[in-house]
Short mmCIF file of C-alpha atoms and ligand atoms in Angstrom, two decimals:
data_model
loop_
_atom_site.label_atom_id
_atom_site.label_comp_id
_atom_site.label_asym_id
_atom_site.label_seq_id
_atom_site.Cartn_x
_atom_site.Cartn_y
_atom_site.Cartn_z
CA MET A 30 0.61 -10.28 17.50
CA ASP A 31 3.89 -8.98 16.06
CA GLY A 32 2.07 -8.02 12.85
CA PHE A 33 -0.59 -6.24 14.91
CA GLN A 34 2.08 -4.38 16.94
CA SER A 35 3.96 -3.25 13.84
CA LYS A 36 0.71 -2.17 12.13
CA LEU A 37 -0.23 -0.27 15.29
CA THR A 38 3.00 1.72 15.20
CA SER A 39 3.45 2.06 11.45
CA SER A 40 -0.01 2.44 9.90
CA LEU A 41 -1.74 5.77 10.51
CA ARG A 42 -4.88 4.44 8.81
CA PHE A 43 -4.95 1.38 11.07
CA ARG A 44 -4.38 3.49 14.19
CA LEU A 45 -7.04 6.05 13.30
CA SER A 46 -9.59 3.35 12.44
CA LEU A 47 -8.75 1.36 15.59
CA TRP A 48 -8.92 4.25 18.05
CA LEU A 49 -12.03 5.82 16.49
CA SER A 50 -13.77 2.42 16.47
CA LEU A 51 -12.75 1.78 20.09
CA ALA A 52 -14.06 5.23 21.09
CA ILE A 53 -17.36 4.52 19.33
CA ILE A 54 -17.68 1.08 20.94
CA LEU A 55 -16.90 2.57 24.37
CA VAL A 56 -19.47 5.35 24.01
CA ALA A 57 -21.99 2.88 22.58
CA VAL A 58 -21.49 0.45 25.49
CA ALA A 59 -21.90 3.30 28.01
CA ALA A 60 -24.97 4.69 26.22
CA GLY A 61 -26.40 1.18 25.78
CA SER A 62 -25.97 0.30 29.45
CA LEU A 63 -27.52 3.60 30.53
CA SER A 64 -30.54 3.22 28.27
CA PHE A 65 -30.89 -0.46 29.28
CA PHE A 66 -31.04 0.34 33.00
CA THR A 67 -33.28 3.39 32.49
CA ALA A 68 -35.69 1.38 30.34
CA PHE A 69 -35.66 -1.48 32.91
CA LYS A 70 -36.47 0.93 35.72
CA GLU A 71 -39.23 2.63 33.77
CA ALA A 72 -40.79 -0.73 32.87
CA LYS A 73 -40.87 -1.64 36.55
CA VAL A 74 -42.57 1.66 37.47
CA LEU A 75 -45.08 1.10 34.67
CA GLN A 76 -45.85 -2.40 35.91
CA ASP A 77 -46.48 -1.04 39.44
CA ASP A 78 -48.80 1.59 37.95
CA GLN A 79 -50.61 -1.20 36.11
CA LEU A 80 -51.32 -3.00 39.42
CA ARG A 81 -52.56 0.28 40.93
CA GLN A 82 -54.84 1.02 37.95
CA VAL A 83 -56.40 -2.47 37.99
CA ALA A 84 -57.18 -2.07 41.73
CA ALA A 85 -58.65 1.42 41.12
CA LEU A 86 -60.82 0.13 38.23
CA VAL A 87 -62.23 -2.70 40.35
CA ASP A 88 -62.93 -0.28 43.20
CA GLU A 89 -64.42 2.62 41.24
CA HIS A 90 -66.58 0.60 38.85
CA GLY A 91 -67.43 -2.16 41.34
CA LEU A 92 -66.17 -4.85 38.94
CA PRO A 93 -66.40 -8.48 39.97
CA VAL A 94 -63.22 -9.73 41.59
CA GLU A 95 -63.40 -13.05 39.72
CA PRO A 96 -62.30 -12.35 36.09
CA PRO A 97 -63.42 -14.53 33.16
CA ASP A 98 -61.27 -17.59 32.53
CA LEU A 99 -59.17 -17.00 29.39
CA SER A 100 -58.38 -19.68 26.87
CA ARG A 101 -55.01 -21.43 27.23
CA GLU A 102 -53.75 -19.99 23.94
CA ASP A 103 -54.36 -16.41 25.07
CA LYS A 104 -52.60 -16.98 28.36
CA GLU A 105 -49.50 -18.20 26.61
CA ALA A 106 -49.60 -15.36 24.12
CA ASP A 107 -49.59 -12.57 26.71
CA PRO A 108 -47.92 -13.22 30.06
CA ASP A 109 -48.88 -9.64 31.01
CA LEU A 110 -52.35 -10.96 31.75
CA LYS A 111 -51.07 -13.20 34.54
CA LEU A 112 -52.51 -10.97 37.22
CA ILE A 113 -54.01 -12.30 40.44
CA ILE A 114 -56.96 -10.20 41.68
CA GLN A 115 -58.49 -11.24 44.96
CA THR A 116 -59.90 -9.86 48.16
CA LEU A 117 -57.74 -10.62 51.13
CA GLY A 118 -59.05 -13.47 53.19
CA ASP A 119 -60.43 -15.50 50.22
CA SER A 120 -58.33 -17.93 48.22
CA GLY A 121 -58.30 -15.52 45.21
CA ALA A 122 -58.37 -16.01 41.47
CA GLY A 123 -55.86 -15.19 38.73
CA THR A 124 -56.54 -14.12 35.16
CA GLY A 125 -56.12 -17.74 34.30
CA GLY A 126 -58.22 -18.85 37.20
CA GLU A 127 -55.27 -19.61 39.56
CA LYS A 128 -55.55 -18.86 43.22
CA ILE A 129 -52.85 -17.98 45.73
CA ALA A 130 -52.89 -17.86 49.49
CA LEU A 131 -51.89 -14.32 50.44
CA PRO A 132 -51.00 -13.65 54.10
CA ALA A 133 -53.63 -10.93 54.79
CA LYS A 134 -52.13 -9.92 58.12
CA LEU A 135 -48.67 -9.28 56.76
CA LEU A 136 -49.84 -7.12 53.85
CA HIS A 137 -50.28 -3.38 54.27
CA ASP A 138 -52.03 -1.00 51.85
CA GLY A 139 -49.77 -0.02 48.99
CA ILE A 140 -47.14 -1.72 46.83
CA GLN A 141 -44.83 -4.45 48.20
CA THR A 142 -42.83 -7.56 47.32
CA ILE A 143 -43.45 -10.84 49.17
CA VAL A 144 -42.14 -14.40 48.91
CA LEU A 145 -44.70 -17.20 48.66
CA ASN A 146 -43.60 -20.85 48.46
CA GLY A 147 -40.17 -19.75 47.23
CA GLU A 148 -41.61 -17.46 44.50
CA ARG A 149 -41.44 -13.67 44.66
CA TRP A 150 -44.65 -11.70 44.08
CA ARG A 151 -45.29 -7.99 43.61
CA VAL A 152 -48.56 -7.15 45.39
CA PHE A 153 -50.66 -3.99 45.49
CA VAL A 154 -53.23 -3.85 48.33
CA ARG A 155 -56.14 -1.34 48.38
CA THR A 156 -58.98 -1.05 50.89
CA LEU A 157 -62.19 -0.84 48.87
CA ARG A 158 -65.13 1.47 49.62
CA SER A 159 -66.99 -1.64 50.75
CA GLY A 160 -64.31 -2.08 53.44
CA GLU A 161 -62.90 -5.20 51.85
CA ARG A 162 -59.17 -5.28 51.10
CA LEU A 163 -58.32 -5.96 47.45
CA ALA A 164 -54.95 -7.37 46.37
CA VAL A 165 -53.62 -7.29 42.80
CA ALA A 166 -50.49 -9.48 42.46
CA GLN A 167 -48.07 -10.44 39.75
CA GLN A 168 -45.14 -12.85 39.81
CA SER A 169 -41.80 -10.93 39.94
CA GLU A 170 -40.14 -13.39 37.55
CA ILE A 171 -42.65 -12.58 34.78
CA ARG A 172 -42.34 -8.84 35.46
CA ASP A 173 -38.53 -9.04 35.26
CA GLN A 174 -38.73 -11.00 32.01
CA ILE A 175 -41.04 -8.41 30.41
CA ALA A 176 -38.88 -5.49 31.67
CA THR A 177 -35.65 -7.13 30.44
CA ASP A 178 -37.16 -7.85 27.01
CA SER A 179 -38.33 -4.27 26.50
CA SER A 180 -34.93 -2.92 27.75
CA TYR A 181 -33.07 -5.10 25.24
CA ARG A 182 -35.24 -3.69 22.46
CA THR A 183 -34.05 -0.15 23.33
CA VAL A 184 -30.38 -1.26 23.00
CA LEU A 185 -30.89 -3.16 19.71
CA PRO A 186 -30.42 -0.13 17.36
CA LEU A 187 -27.03 0.56 18.99
CA VAL A 188 -25.90 -3.05 18.53
CA VAL A 189 -26.78 -2.86 14.82
CA LEU A 190 -25.15 0.57 14.41
CA ILE A 191 -21.72 -0.28 15.93
CA PRO A 192 -20.44 -2.60 13.13
CA ILE A 193 -21.89 -0.25 10.47
CA LEU A 194 -20.16 2.76 12.06
CA THR A 195 -16.79 1.02 12.45
CA ALA A 196 -16.90 -0.14 8.80
CA LEU A 197 -17.80 3.42 7.73
CA ILE A 198 -14.90 4.83 9.77
CA SER A 199 -12.43 2.44 8.16
CA ILE A 200 -13.70 3.39 4.66
CA MET A 201 -13.67 7.13 5.44
CA VAL A 202 -10.17 7.11 6.96
CA GLY A 203 -8.93 5.12 3.94
CA GLY A 204 -10.51 7.71 1.63
CA MET A 205 -8.96 10.63 3.53
CA LEU A 206 -5.50 9.07 3.39
CA LYS A 207 -5.81 8.23 -0.33
CA PRO A 208 -3.89 11.34 -1.49
CA ILE A 209 -0.94 10.26 0.69
CA THR A 210 -1.06 6.70 -0.70
CA ARG A 211 -1.21 8.16 -4.24
CA LEU A 212 1.78 10.37 -3.47
CA SER A 213 3.85 7.46 -2.17
CA HIS A 214 2.98 5.39 -5.29
CA GLU A 215 4.07 8.33 -7.44
CA VAL A 216 7.42 8.58 -5.62
CA ASP A 217 7.94 4.78 -5.79
CA SER A 218 7.34 4.63 -9.52
CA ARG A 219 9.77 7.47 -10.31
CA ALA A 220 13.08 6.93 -12.05
CA GLU A 221 16.20 7.57 -9.93
CA GLN A 222 17.04 10.80 -11.74
CA ASP A 223 13.52 12.15 -11.66
CA LEU A 224 13.90 14.80 -8.95
CA ARG A 225 11.00 17.03 -10.01
CA PRO A 226 9.02 18.49 -7.09
CA LEU A 227 6.01 16.49 -5.90
CA ALA A 228 2.61 17.90 -6.88
CA ALA A 229 0.91 19.24 -3.74
CA HIS A 230 -2.62 19.61 -5.11
CA GLN A 231 -5.41 17.53 -3.50
CA ILE A 232 -3.11 17.02 -0.51
CA PRO A 233 -4.62 17.73 2.94
CA ASP A 234 -3.37 20.98 4.54
CA GLU A 235 -1.74 19.03 7.40
CA ILE A 236 0.48 17.10 4.94
CA ARG A 237 1.31 20.11 2.72
CA PRO A 238 4.28 21.36 4.86
CA PHE A 239 5.73 17.84 4.78
CA VAL A 240 5.44 17.70 0.97
CA ALA A 241 7.00 21.18 0.79
CA SER A 242 10.01 20.06 2.86
CA ILE A 243 10.40 16.91 0.71
CA ASN A 244 10.37 19.18 -2.35
CA ARG A 245 13.07 21.39 -0.81
CA LEU A 246 15.14 18.27 -0.10
CA LEU A 247 14.63 17.05 -3.69
CA GLU A 248 15.83 20.44 -4.94
CA ARG A 249 18.97 20.23 -2.79
CA VAL A 250 19.63 16.64 -3.95
CA ALA A 251 19.17 17.74 -7.58
CA GLN A 252 21.64 20.58 -7.10
CA ALA A 253 24.17 18.28 -5.41
CA MET A 254 23.80 15.67 -8.17
CA ASP A 255 24.19 18.30 -10.86
CA LEU A 256 27.32 19.62 -9.15
CA GLN A 257 28.78 16.13 -8.93
CA ARG A 258 27.89 15.38 -12.56
CA ARG A 259 29.49 18.61 -13.73
CA PHE A 260 32.59 17.90 -11.68
CA VAL A 261 32.98 14.45 -13.27
CA ALA A 262 32.32 15.86 -16.75
CA ASP A 263 34.77 18.76 -16.24
CA ALA A 264 37.48 16.52 -14.79
CA ALA A 265 37.13 14.02 -17.66
CA HIS A 266 37.14 16.84 -20.18
CA GLU A 267 40.22 18.47 -18.65
CA LEU A 268 42.07 15.13 -18.67
CA ARG A 269 41.20 14.45 -22.30
CA SER A 270 43.68 16.88 -23.91
CA PRO A 271 46.79 15.88 -21.89
CA LEU A 272 45.93 12.21 -22.44
CA THR A 273 45.50 12.72 -26.20
CA ALA A 274 48.88 14.52 -26.23
CA LEU A 275 50.42 11.66 -24.25
CA SER A 276 48.98 9.11 -26.69
CA LEU A 277 50.41 11.05 -29.66
CA GLN A 278 53.79 11.26 -27.96
CA ALA A 279 53.77 7.51 -27.37
CA GLN A 280 52.86 6.90 -31.05
CA ASN A 281 55.68 9.21 -32.14
CA VAL A 282 58.16 7.35 -29.96
CA MET A 283 56.93 4.02 -31.34
CA ALA A 284 57.48 5.33 -34.90
CA THR A 285 61.18 6.06 -34.23
CA GLU A 286 63.88 3.42 -34.52
CA LEU A 287 64.05 1.64 -31.20
CA SER A 288 65.50 -1.57 -29.96
CA SER A 289 62.98 -4.44 -29.89
CA GLU A 290 63.22 -4.47 -26.07
CA THR A 291 62.17 -0.81 -25.82
CA GLN A 292 59.42 -1.42 -28.40
CA ALA A 293 58.09 -4.28 -26.29
CA ARG A 294 58.08 -2.06 -23.20
CA LEU A 295 56.24 0.70 -25.02
CA ILE A 296 53.29 -1.57 -25.97
CA PRO A 297 51.82 -1.84 -22.42
CA LEU A 298 52.28 1.96 -22.08
CA GLN A 299 50.24 2.54 -25.24
CA GLN A 300 47.59 0.04 -24.02
CA GLY A 301 47.42 1.80 -20.64
CA ILE A 302 46.90 5.15 -22.35
CA ASP A 303 44.12 3.61 -24.51
CA ARG A 304 42.41 2.19 -21.41
CA ALA A 305 42.58 5.58 -19.69
CA LYS A 306 41.14 7.26 -22.83
CA ASN A 307 38.30 4.72 -22.87
CA LEU A 308 37.60 5.33 -19.18
CA LEU A 309 37.46 9.10 -19.77
CA GLU A 310 35.03 8.65 -22.68
CA GLN A 311 32.82 6.42 -20.52
CA LEU A 312 32.98 8.93 -17.64
CA LEU A 313 31.90 11.73 -19.96
CA ALA A 314 29.06 9.60 -21.34
CA PHE A 315 28.04 8.68 -17.78
CA ALA A 316 27.94 12.34 -16.72
CA ARG A 317 25.89 13.17 -19.84
CA SER A 318 23.44 10.33 -19.11
CA GLN A 319 22.91 11.70 -15.60
CA ALA A 320 21.93 15.18 -16.84
CA LEU A 321 18.71 16.18 -15.12
CA VAL A 322 17.30 18.60 -17.68
CA LYS A 323 15.81 16.99 -20.72
CA SER A 324 16.30 19.13 -23.79
CA ALA A 325 13.92 19.10 -26.77
CA VAL A 326 14.44 16.16 -29.12
CA THR A 327 13.24 15.27 -32.59
CA PRO A 328 12.53 11.77 -33.95
CA ILE A 329 15.58 10.08 -35.49
CA LEU A 330 15.72 7.03 -37.74
CA LEU A 331 17.22 3.93 -36.15
CA LEU A 332 18.51 2.13 -39.25
CA PRO A 333 21.35 4.56 -40.20
CA ILE A 334 22.57 4.64 -36.60
CA VAL A 335 22.69 0.82 -36.40
CA ARG A 336 24.53 0.69 -39.75
CA ASP A 337 27.21 3.14 -38.49
CA LEU A 338 27.65 1.26 -35.22
CA LEU A 339 27.99 -2.10 -36.98
CA GLU A 340 30.70 -0.66 -39.20
CA ASP A 341 32.56 0.68 -36.13
CA ILE A 342 32.38 -2.58 -34.23
CA ALA A 343 33.00 -4.87 -37.24
CA VAL A 344 36.82 -4.73 -36.79
CA GLN A 345 36.49 -5.89 -33.16
CA ALA A 346 34.07 -8.68 -34.21
CA GLN A 347 36.26 -9.83 -37.12
CA ALA A 348 39.30 -10.04 -34.82
CA LYS A 349 37.36 -12.64 -32.78
CA ASN A 350 35.72 -14.23 -35.82
CA ILE A 351 32.28 -13.31 -34.47
CA ASP A 352 29.29 -13.53 -36.80
CA LEU A 353 27.77 -10.04 -36.37
CA GLY A 354 24.31 -9.38 -37.82
CA ALA A 355 21.35 -7.01 -37.55
CA THR A 356 17.71 -6.88 -38.65
CA VAL A 357 16.05 -3.48 -38.30
CA GLU A 358 12.53 -2.81 -39.50
CA GLU A 359 12.43 -0.08 -42.16
CA GLY A 360 11.25 3.40 -40.99
CA LEU A 361 11.64 2.79 -37.26
CA SER A 362 12.39 6.01 -35.41
CA VAL A 363 12.94 6.99 -31.82
CA LEU A 364 12.48 10.24 -29.91
CA ALA A 365 15.98 10.84 -28.56
CA HIS A 366 19.25 12.66 -29.17
CA ASP A 367 21.38 11.06 -31.84
CA LEU A 368 24.34 10.83 -29.45
CA GLU A 369 22.14 9.41 -26.70
CA ILE A 370 20.86 6.50 -28.79
CA ARG A 371 24.32 5.89 -30.32
CA THR A 372 25.92 5.66 -26.84
CA LEU A 373 23.17 3.30 -25.68
CA LEU A 374 23.46 0.86 -28.60
CA ARG A 375 27.26 1.14 -28.80
CA ASN A 376 27.63 0.05 -25.19
CA LEU A 377 25.27 -2.92 -25.65
CA LEU A 378 26.89 -4.07 -28.92
CA ASP A 379 30.35 -3.53 -27.43
CA ASN A 380 29.48 -5.73 -24.45
CA ALA A 381 28.02 -8.45 -26.67
CA VAL A 382 31.15 -8.59 -28.86
CA ARG A 383 33.60 -8.10 -25.96
CA TYR A 384 32.21 -10.89 -23.74
CA THR A 385 31.41 -13.39 -26.54
CA PRO A 386 34.29 -15.83 -27.12
CA GLN A 387 35.98 -16.56 -30.49
CA GLY A 388 33.66 -17.80 -33.24
CA GLY A 389 30.46 -16.72 -31.48
CA VAL A 390 27.33 -14.99 -32.78
CA VAL A 391 25.98 -11.48 -32.01
CA ASP A 392 22.65 -10.37 -33.41
CA LEU A 393 20.66 -7.13 -33.16
CA CYS A 394 16.96 -7.14 -33.95
CA ALA A 395 14.68 -4.08 -33.83
CA ASN A 396 10.94 -3.96 -34.48
CA ALA A 397 7.77 -2.23 -33.39
CA VAL A 398 5.72 -4.12 -30.81
CA ALA A 399 2.39 -2.75 -29.58
CA GLY A 400 3.24 0.94 -29.58
CA SER A 401 6.81 0.58 -28.42
CA LEU A 402 10.14 0.08 -30.11
CA CYS A 403 11.71 -3.25 -29.15
CA ILE A 404 15.46 -3.76 -29.60
CA GLU A 405 16.98 -7.17 -28.79
CA ILE A 406 20.72 -7.82 -28.72
CA THR A 407 21.51 -11.53 -28.47
CA ASP A 408 24.97 -13.04 -28.02
CA SER A 409 26.36 -16.53 -27.57
CA GLY A 410 28.69 -15.55 -24.70
CA PRO A 411 28.69 -16.78 -21.09
CA GLY A 412 25.55 -14.78 -20.16
CA ILE A 413 25.01 -13.17 -16.73
CA VAL A 414 23.92 -15.20 -13.69
CA ASP A 415 20.63 -14.10 -12.10
CA ALA A 416 22.33 -12.87 -8.90
CA GLU A 417 24.38 -10.37 -10.95
CA LYS A 418 21.61 -9.14 -13.23
CA THR A 419 20.75 -6.09 -11.10
CA HIS A 420 24.32 -5.36 -9.90
CA VAL A 421 25.77 -5.04 -13.41
CA PHE A 422 23.81 -1.78 -13.81
CA GLU A 423 25.68 -0.20 -10.88
CA PRO A 424 28.54 2.15 -11.86
CA PHE A 425 31.99 0.48 -11.80
CA HIS A 426 30.54 -2.97 -11.09
CA ARG A 427 32.25 -5.74 -13.06
CA ILE A 428 31.76 -9.49 -12.71
CA LEU A 429 34.80 -11.11 -11.10
CA GLY A 430 36.98 -13.43 -13.18
CA GLN A 431 36.36 -11.49 -16.38
CA GLU A 432 39.27 -11.64 -18.84
CA ALA A 433 38.07 -8.75 -21.02
CA GLU A 434 38.91 -5.27 -19.78
CA GLY A 435 36.42 -2.52 -19.08
CA SER A 436 35.56 0.33 -16.75
CA GLY A 437 32.23 -1.07 -15.51
CA LEU A 438 30.33 2.03 -16.61
CA GLY A 439 28.69 0.80 -19.84
CA LEU A 440 25.47 -0.66 -18.38
CA ALA A 441 25.16 2.23 -15.86
CA ILE A 442 25.17 4.63 -18.84
CA VAL A 443 22.63 2.41 -20.63
CA LYS A 444 20.35 2.35 -17.59
CA ASN A 445 20.43 6.14 -17.11
CA THR A 446 19.77 6.74 -20.81
CA ILE A 447 16.83 4.34 -20.86
CA ALA A 448 15.35 6.02 -17.76
CA ARG A 449 15.70 9.41 -19.47
CA LEU A 450 13.92 8.04 -22.54
CA GLN A 451 11.21 6.47 -20.33
CA GLY A 452 11.90 2.98 -21.62
CA ASP A 453 12.91 -0.22 -19.87
CA ILE A 454 15.59 -2.88 -20.13
CA GLU A 455 15.65 -6.60 -19.29
CA LEU A 456 18.56 -9.05 -19.18
CA LEU A 457 17.37 -12.52 -20.20
CA ASP A 458 19.08 -15.86 -20.69
CA ALA A 459 19.43 -17.08 -24.27
CA ILE A 460 16.86 -19.76 -25.15
CA HIS A 461 19.36 -22.02 -26.92
CA GLY A 462 22.70 -22.73 -25.22
CA THR A 463 24.47 -20.02 -23.25
CA GLY A 464 24.33 -16.32 -23.94
CA LEU A 465 22.59 -13.10 -23.03
CA VAL A 466 19.52 -11.44 -24.54
CA VAL A 467 19.32 -7.73 -23.76
CA LYS A 468 15.76 -6.55 -24.37
CA VAL A 469 15.24 -2.77 -24.61
CA ARG A 470 11.83 -1.15 -25.00
CA LEU A 471 11.52 2.53 -25.91
CA PRO A 472 8.42 4.61 -26.52
CA ARG A 473 7.69 4.85 -30.25
CA VAL A 474 7.32 8.15 -32.05
N1 LIG B 19 26.84 -9.47 -23.07
C1 LIG B 19 27.40 -9.78 -21.92
N2 LIG B 19 27.75 -11.05 -21.64
C2 LIG B 19 28.32 -11.38 -20.47
N3 LIG B 19 28.60 -10.50 -19.49
C3 LIG B 19 28.28 -9.21 -19.69
C4 LIG B 19 27.67 -8.77 -20.90
N4 LIG B 19 27.46 -7.44 -20.82
C5 LIG B 19 27.93 -7.07 -19.63
N5 LIG B 19 28.42 -8.10 -18.94
C6 LIG B 19 29.00 -8.07 -17.60
O1 LIG B 19 28.52 -6.93 -16.92
C7 LIG B 19 29.61 -6.13 -16.46
C8 LIG B 19 29.25 -4.67 -16.55
O2 LIG B 19 29.17 -4.27 -17.90
P1 LIG B 19 29.42 -2.77 -18.29
O3 LIG B 19 29.18 -2.63 -19.72
O4 LIG B 19 28.68 -1.94 -17.35
O5 LIG B 19 30.94 -2.55 -17.95
P2 LIG B 19 32.21 -3.05 -18.74
O6 LIG B 19 31.83 -3.66 -20.02
O7 LIG B 19 33.00 -3.87 -17.80
O8 LIG B 19 32.99 -1.69 -18.98
P3 LIG B 19 32.67 -0.52 -20.03
O9 LIG B 19 32.40 0.68 -19.20
O10 LIG B 19 33.91 -0.39 -20.81
O11 LIG B 19 31.50 -0.95 -20.81
C9 LIG B 19 30.78 -6.51 -17.31
O12 LIG B 19 31.98 -6.34 -16.62
C10 LIG B 19 30.51 -7.97 -17.62
O13 LIG B 19 31.03 -8.76 -16.60
MG1 LIG B 20 30.56 -2.55 -21.33
#
């Protein structure tokens, strides 16, 4: 019942189908009842006319009152023939040869209903030209049965039509609401940054203003996001120069002759400045990855980029004695900005090396699989538990208890970049032992 209630309030299609079907059933029941009772009444009038006509035929053509005895089979086949024709005063004879005792004194000329031995009879009495009184009678029960049967036959088309009509309504309403369903699927399947206006063609006129207001809202959201992105990018950019100056100053101070105590105190200062520089770089990359406008790109080869990145990260890997390797299929290219793809792979390789303990293994493998470019980065680190696999893509989210430092922006940048490139990313558990397999798929050139 709860499901029905919620469907009743939430589904326009369900409500339209339900109320239209109820209206049709209501009208059909009213029309059916009316035609049933009209047909019943008309059948009764017709039956009375039949009695009158039989009496008139006997009178005008002087037919014998005793009709021929019909075979049993015929009697059963047509109950209509169960007419009693007799002159009042004799014992009478039916179409089947039956006789009934009619109370001559109580019967007047014309049509009437009487009760004989507990059974109701419809009797028409006519005074013949010979002066005799003729009665034509029929049992009310048989008359009612015939009238009811013929009335039901008038209602039958309606009974057949109701389920067909309700099914048609449900199909038609579904068809009419299809553009709205299509629109909601389109919105659902969009990437977070895709704030392009919704296409309003093939949308019913009644829904068009709603789509237009959603488009205005999308435009405002896009403007607000762009403003926020530019603010972050500008702030990071503005902070870059003073921080670089600060870092140089710290290096200069370190180069001068200082007591070992002062030297020791300067090391955390230098490390802090490095962390801040790293955070600014990540913030700039994050703002870039959020950019809404996609500029024209040309295909770029993957192999040279991977080579450069491996060289950059080799020092970090050697410091932890990590076995760093890569296998990239020759000639693989991707449709993206050079910086975009470098930032994406650098963040993934950096994570793999940073979170893999001493003596571990990090491997990059890139190949073409069924029309897309598949890049897999496998490490032998602690991996990521399933509950965290979606959260790690949120900006500034870091898993608690992590020794290695970081700003928590790397995977958010990766996610935005992959969305811009219309690819997808999966975090899987390593097949052997612990570790993470990051699987990236990008459209191939
Ligand atoms: N290869 C990996 N193995 C284990 N944990 C990982 C791995 N990659 C990412 N994580 C976890 O996911 C979190 C988010 O990673 P993300 O790259 O977004 O940020 P970060 O590495 O902390 O900082 P940075 O912005 O410097 O990259 C990390 O803090 C880490 O806990
Ligand atoms: Mg990272």
